[in-house]
Short mmCIF file of C-alpha atoms in Angstrom, two decimals:
data_model
loop_
_atom_site.label_atom_id
_atom_site.label_comp_id
_atom_site.label_asym_id
_atom_site.label_seq_id
_atom_site.Cartn_x
_atom_site.Cartn_y
_atom_site.Cartn_z
CA MET I 1 -94.77 99.89 17.73
CA ALA I 2 -93.44 99.72 14.22
CA ASP I 3 -96.00 101.28 11.91
CA TYR I 4 -97.15 98.39 9.78
CA ASN I 5 -98.09 100.76 7.00
CA ASP I 6 -94.34 101.38 6.64
CA VAL I 7 -93.79 97.63 6.66
CA LEU I 8 -96.48 97.22 4.02
CA ASN I 9 -95.05 99.98 1.85
CA ASN I 10 -91.54 98.56 2.12
CA ALA I 11 -92.82 95.12 1.19
CA LEU I 12 -94.75 96.48 -1.79
CA SER I 13 -91.60 98.24 -3.00
CA GLU I 14 -89.72 95.00 -2.55
CA ILE I 15 -92.30 93.07 -4.55
CA GLY I 16 -92.22 95.75 -7.24
CA LYS I 17 -88.55 94.92 -7.81
CA ASP I 18 -89.04 91.21 -7.63
CA GLN I 19 -90.68 89.27 -10.42
CA ALA I 20 -91.02 86.21 -8.23
CA GLN I 21 -94.25 87.04 -6.49
CA LYS I 22 -94.00 84.27 -3.99
CA THR I 23 -90.59 85.43 -2.81
CA GLY I 24 -91.88 88.96 -2.43
CA ALA I 25 -94.92 87.85 -0.47
CA MET I 26 -92.78 85.65 1.78
CA ARG I 27 -90.51 88.63 2.51
CA PHE I 28 -93.54 90.76 3.22
CA LEU I 29 -94.91 88.26 5.70
CA ALA I 30 -91.52 87.74 7.33
CA SER I 31 -91.01 91.49 7.77
CA LEU I 32 -94.54 91.91 9.06
CA LYS I 33 -94.08 89.11 11.54
CA SER I 34 -90.76 90.53 12.67
CA ALA I 35 -92.26 93.98 13.25
CA MET I 36 -95.20 92.54 15.15
CA ASN I 37 -92.95 90.35 17.29
CA ILE I 38 -91.06 93.46 18.32
CA ALA I 39 -94.32 95.17 19.21
CA ALA I 40 -95.45 92.20 21.27
CA ALA I 41 -92.09 91.98 23.09
CA LEU I 42 -92.29 95.66 24.01
CA ASN I 43 -95.77 95.09 25.45
CA VAL I 44 -97.17 98.06 23.57
CA PRO I 45 -100.92 98.82 23.78
CA CYS I 46 -101.57 97.12 20.44
CA ALA I 47 -99.94 93.83 21.48
CA GLY I 48 -103.32 92.09 21.16
CA THR I 49 -103.43 93.17 17.56
CA ALA I 50 -99.83 92.10 17.12
CA SER I 51 -100.55 88.56 18.25
CA MET I 52 -103.37 88.23 15.73
CA LEU I 53 -101.18 89.59 12.97
CA ILE I 54 -98.43 87.16 13.87
CA GLY I 55 -100.98 84.36 13.57
CA LEU I 56 -102.06 85.60 10.15
CA ALA I 57 -98.47 86.00 9.00
CA ASP I 58 -97.74 82.43 10.05
CA ALA I 59 -100.85 81.21 8.24
CA GLY I 60 -99.90 83.11 5.10
CA MET I 61 -96.31 81.86 5.14
CA SER I 62 -97.52 78.33 5.68
CA ALA I 63 -99.90 78.60 2.73
CA LEU I 64 -97.26 80.07 0.45
CA ASP I 65 -94.54 77.68 1.52
CA GLY I 66 -96.77 74.64 1.37
CA ASN I 67 -93.93 72.48 2.72
CA GLY I 68 -93.51 71.07 -0.76
CA GLN I 69 -96.90 69.38 -0.59
CA PRO I 70 -99.26 69.64 -3.56
CA ILE I 71 -102.26 71.90 -2.93
CA ASP I 72 -105.56 69.99 -2.88
CA LEU I 73 -108.16 72.33 -4.35
CA ASP I 74 -111.02 70.39 -2.79
CA LYS I 75 -109.75 71.53 0.62
CA LEU I 76 -109.69 75.22 -0.28
CA TYR I 77 -113.44 75.92 -0.24
CA VAL I 78 -114.72 78.18 2.55
CA THR I 79 -118.05 78.73 4.29
CA LYS I 80 -119.77 82.10 4.56
CA ALA I 81 -119.65 84.01 7.85
CA THR I 82 -123.45 84.24 7.75
CA ASP I 83 -123.76 80.45 7.44
CA ASP I 84 -121.30 79.85 10.29
CA LEU I 85 -123.22 82.30 12.46
CA ARG I 86 -126.50 80.57 11.60
CA SER I 87 -124.98 77.20 12.54
CA ILE I 88 -124.38 78.49 16.08
CA GLY I 89 -127.84 80.01 16.37
CA VAL I 90 -127.13 83.60 15.33
CA SER I 91 -129.49 84.85 12.62
CA GLU I 92 -129.34 88.01 10.57
CA ASP I 93 -132.62 89.00 12.21
CA ALA I 94 -130.94 88.93 15.63
CA ILE I 95 -128.17 91.19 14.34
CA ASN I 96 -130.58 93.56 12.62
CA LYS I 97 -132.74 93.77 15.74
CA ILE I 98 -129.80 95.08 17.74
CA LEU I 99 -128.73 97.44 14.98
CA SER I 100 -132.21 98.91 14.67
CA SER I 101 -132.32 99.57 18.41
CA ARG I 102 -129.31 101.91 18.32
CA MET K 1 -113.09 105.95 16.15
CA PRO K 2 -109.58 106.00 17.65
CA GLN K 3 -107.23 103.40 16.22
CA LYS K 4 -106.40 102.14 19.71
CA THR K 5 -109.92 100.89 20.31
CA MET K 6 -110.31 99.32 16.87
CA PRO K 7 -111.44 95.71 17.01
CA LYS K 8 -108.26 93.78 16.38
CA VAL K 9 -109.90 91.70 13.69
CA LEU K 10 -110.47 94.78 11.55
CA ARG K 11 -106.88 95.97 11.73
CA ALA K 12 -105.71 92.46 10.99
CA SER K 13 -108.06 92.19 8.05
CA ALA K 14 -106.80 95.47 6.61
CA VAL K 15 -103.26 94.20 6.46
CA SER K 16 -104.00 90.66 5.39
CA PHE K 17 -106.44 91.76 2.67
CA GLY K 18 -103.68 94.07 1.49
CA LEU K 19 -101.49 91.03 1.09
CA LEU K 20 -104.26 89.25 -0.80
CA ALA K 21 -104.61 92.23 -3.11
CA MET K 22 -100.93 91.98 -3.94
CA LEU K 23 -101.24 88.29 -4.72
CA LEU K 24 -104.48 88.59 -6.69
CA SER K 25 -103.12 91.31 -8.92
CA GLY K 26 -100.74 88.83 -10.51
CA CYS K 27 -102.06 85.41 -9.60
CA GLY K 28 -103.27 84.03 -12.91
CA SER K 29 -100.03 83.53 -14.77
CA THR K 30 -99.63 79.85 -13.90
CA LEU K 31 -101.86 77.26 -12.25
CA GLY K 32 -99.30 76.81 -9.46
CA LYS K 33 -99.28 80.51 -8.58
CA ALA K 34 -103.07 80.67 -8.80
CA LYS K 35 -103.35 77.70 -6.40
CA GLN K 36 -100.97 79.35 -3.96
CA THR K 37 -103.01 82.54 -4.09
CA ALA K 38 -106.16 80.54 -3.37
CA ALA K 39 -104.40 78.83 -0.43
CA VAL K 40 -103.37 82.17 1.07
CA SER K 41 -106.88 83.51 0.41
CA GLN K 42 -108.38 80.58 2.31
CA LYS K 43 -106.02 80.99 5.28
CA VAL K 44 -106.55 84.73 5.57
CA TYR K 45 -110.31 84.43 5.09
CA ALA K 46 -110.60 81.63 7.66
CA SER K 47 -108.63 83.59 10.26
CA VAL K 48 -110.56 86.82 9.84
CA GLU K 49 -113.94 85.09 9.43
CA ALA K 50 -113.50 83.01 12.60
CA GLU K 51 -112.68 86.10 14.65
CA THR K 52 -115.60 88.02 13.13
CA VAL K 53 -118.07 85.21 13.87
CA LYS K 54 -116.70 84.91 17.41
CA GLN K 55 -117.07 88.62 18.12
CA ILE K 56 -120.57 88.88 16.62
CA ALA K 57 -121.70 85.82 18.60
CA ALA K 58 -120.30 87.32 21.81
CA ILE K 59 -122.27 90.55 21.28
CA ILE K 60 -125.47 88.63 20.48
CA GLU K 61 -124.97 86.66 23.69
CA LYS K 62 -124.55 89.90 25.66
CA ASP K 63 -127.78 91.17 24.11
CA ARG K 64 -129.59 88.02 25.18
CA SER K 65 -128.28 88.35 28.73
CA GLY K 66 -129.16 92.03 28.87
CA THR K 67 -125.57 93.25 29.33
CA ILE K 68 -125.02 94.76 25.88
CA THR K 69 -123.51 98.27 25.86
CA LYS K 70 -123.56 101.15 23.39
CA ASP K 71 -119.95 100.36 22.49
CA ASP K 72 -120.97 96.78 21.72
CA LYS K 73 -123.70 98.04 19.40
CA ASP K 74 -121.30 100.42 17.68
CA ARG K 75 -118.84 97.58 17.24
CA LEU K 76 -121.58 95.35 15.84
CA VAL K 77 -122.20 97.88 13.06
CA ILE K 78 -118.58 97.51 11.95
CA LEU K 79 -118.54 93.75 12.37
CA ASN K 80 -121.80 93.42 10.42
CA ASP K 81 -120.32 95.40 7.52
CA LEU K 82 -117.31 93.11 7.63
CA ARG K 83 -119.60 90.05 7.68
CA LYS K 84 -121.23 91.19 4.45
CA VAL K 85 -117.87 91.80 2.79
CA LEU K 86 -116.64 88.39 3.95
CA ASP K 87 -119.76 86.70 2.52
CA LYS K 88 -119.13 88.29 -0.87
CA PHE K 89 -115.50 87.29 -0.66
CA ALA K 90 -116.44 83.69 0.20
CA ASP K 91 -118.63 83.47 -2.92
CA ALA K 92 -115.88 84.84 -5.13
CA HIS K 93 -113.21 82.68 -3.50
CA ASN K 94 -115.25 79.49 -3.94
CA ALA K 95 -115.97 80.36 -7.57
CA TYR K 96 -112.26 80.98 -8.09
CA VAL K 97 -111.36 77.60 -6.56
CA ALA K 98 -113.97 75.92 -8.78
CA GLY K 99 -112.36 77.64 -11.77
CA LEU K 100 -108.96 76.32 -10.73
CA LYS K 101 -110.44 72.82 -10.57
CA VAL K 102 -111.54 73.18 -14.18
CA TRP K 103 -108.07 74.46 -15.12
CA GLU K 104 -106.38 71.57 -13.31
CA ASP K 105 -108.66 68.90 -14.81
CA SER K 106 -108.86 70.22 -18.36
CA LYS K 107 -105.33 71.70 -18.54
CA THR K 108 -107.00 74.76 -20.03
CA LYS K 109 -107.36 78.01 -18.16
CA PRO K 110 -111.07 79.03 -17.94
CA THR K 111 -111.68 82.29 -19.75
CA ASP K 112 -113.51 83.87 -16.83
CA LEU K 113 -110.83 83.15 -14.22
CA ASP K 114 -109.13 86.51 -14.62
CA ASP K 115 -112.52 88.20 -14.26
CA LEU K 116 -113.04 86.29 -11.04
CA SER K 117 -109.70 87.34 -9.60
CA MET K 118 -110.55 90.93 -10.53
CA LYS K 119 -113.86 90.53 -8.71
CA MET K 120 -111.99 89.27 -5.65
CA LEU K 121 -109.69 92.25 -5.93
CA GLU K 122 -112.72 94.56 -5.99
CA ILE K 123 -114.03 92.95 -2.82
CA VAL K 124 -110.62 93.30 -1.19
CA LYS K 125 -110.85 96.99 -2.03
CA ASP K 126 -114.27 97.09 -0.33
CA ALA K 127 -112.62 95.66 2.78
CA GLN K 128 -109.87 98.22 2.55
CA ASP K 129 -112.44 101.00 2.12
CA LEU K 130 -114.25 99.73 5.20
CA ALA K 131 -111.01 99.84 7.14
CA LYS K 132 -110.31 103.33 5.86
CA ARG K 133 -113.78 104.49 6.93
CA LEU K 134 -112.85 103.32 10.41
CA GLY K 135 -109.65 105.33 10.43
CA ILE K 136 -107.23 102.56 9.55
CA ARG K 137 -104.48 103.76 7.24
CA VAL K 138 -103.93 101.15 4.57
CA ARG K 139 -102.33 101.35 1.20
#
């Protein structure tokens, strides 16, 4: 599997040369996705990780590219992990109870 | 903990938060760039947060059914740390988006926006430190 730290370092060097931050980030994501696709194709042990990274790279590229559409700030708010857990019946108490039983 | 057995969400978060750090370090120069950074932030956060919630919920369910293992409990420690970092990030992200709204509406950049992006950067570093503590090599 390509070491993604190398990919990250290469991308950071690339961005260091490039004043256009978006272009640098796009290149980073493209190189990351390419490396992870290779890993997935080779069926290496970390292929599960690779598939998640490919998903994140796609999401990041999509957000940066934007398909020419204006970004609606009202759609950029997020919910906390704790609130999402609570909404499906998982409280902090339940987590802490398990942690204290270790 | 060996890297091979690392929950995939944590390795993914290390890389994607690294990307966010790159973007945040220079995001405030124009409203357009700042909005793009917020969009990437949202996408990365949503991906990592959804996986974190899913994995925590699965472990809680195993606890309820009496099938939880020591490995599950060890993993929950890591996931719980990540949950706390994600909560802090969500607060900072939402404040940042609110600041961008002010910038967009008033055509004037809020004075505390750069402080907010620095705060987000600090939280990203927390996430990177967490990953490092787990043996993930990140820059």
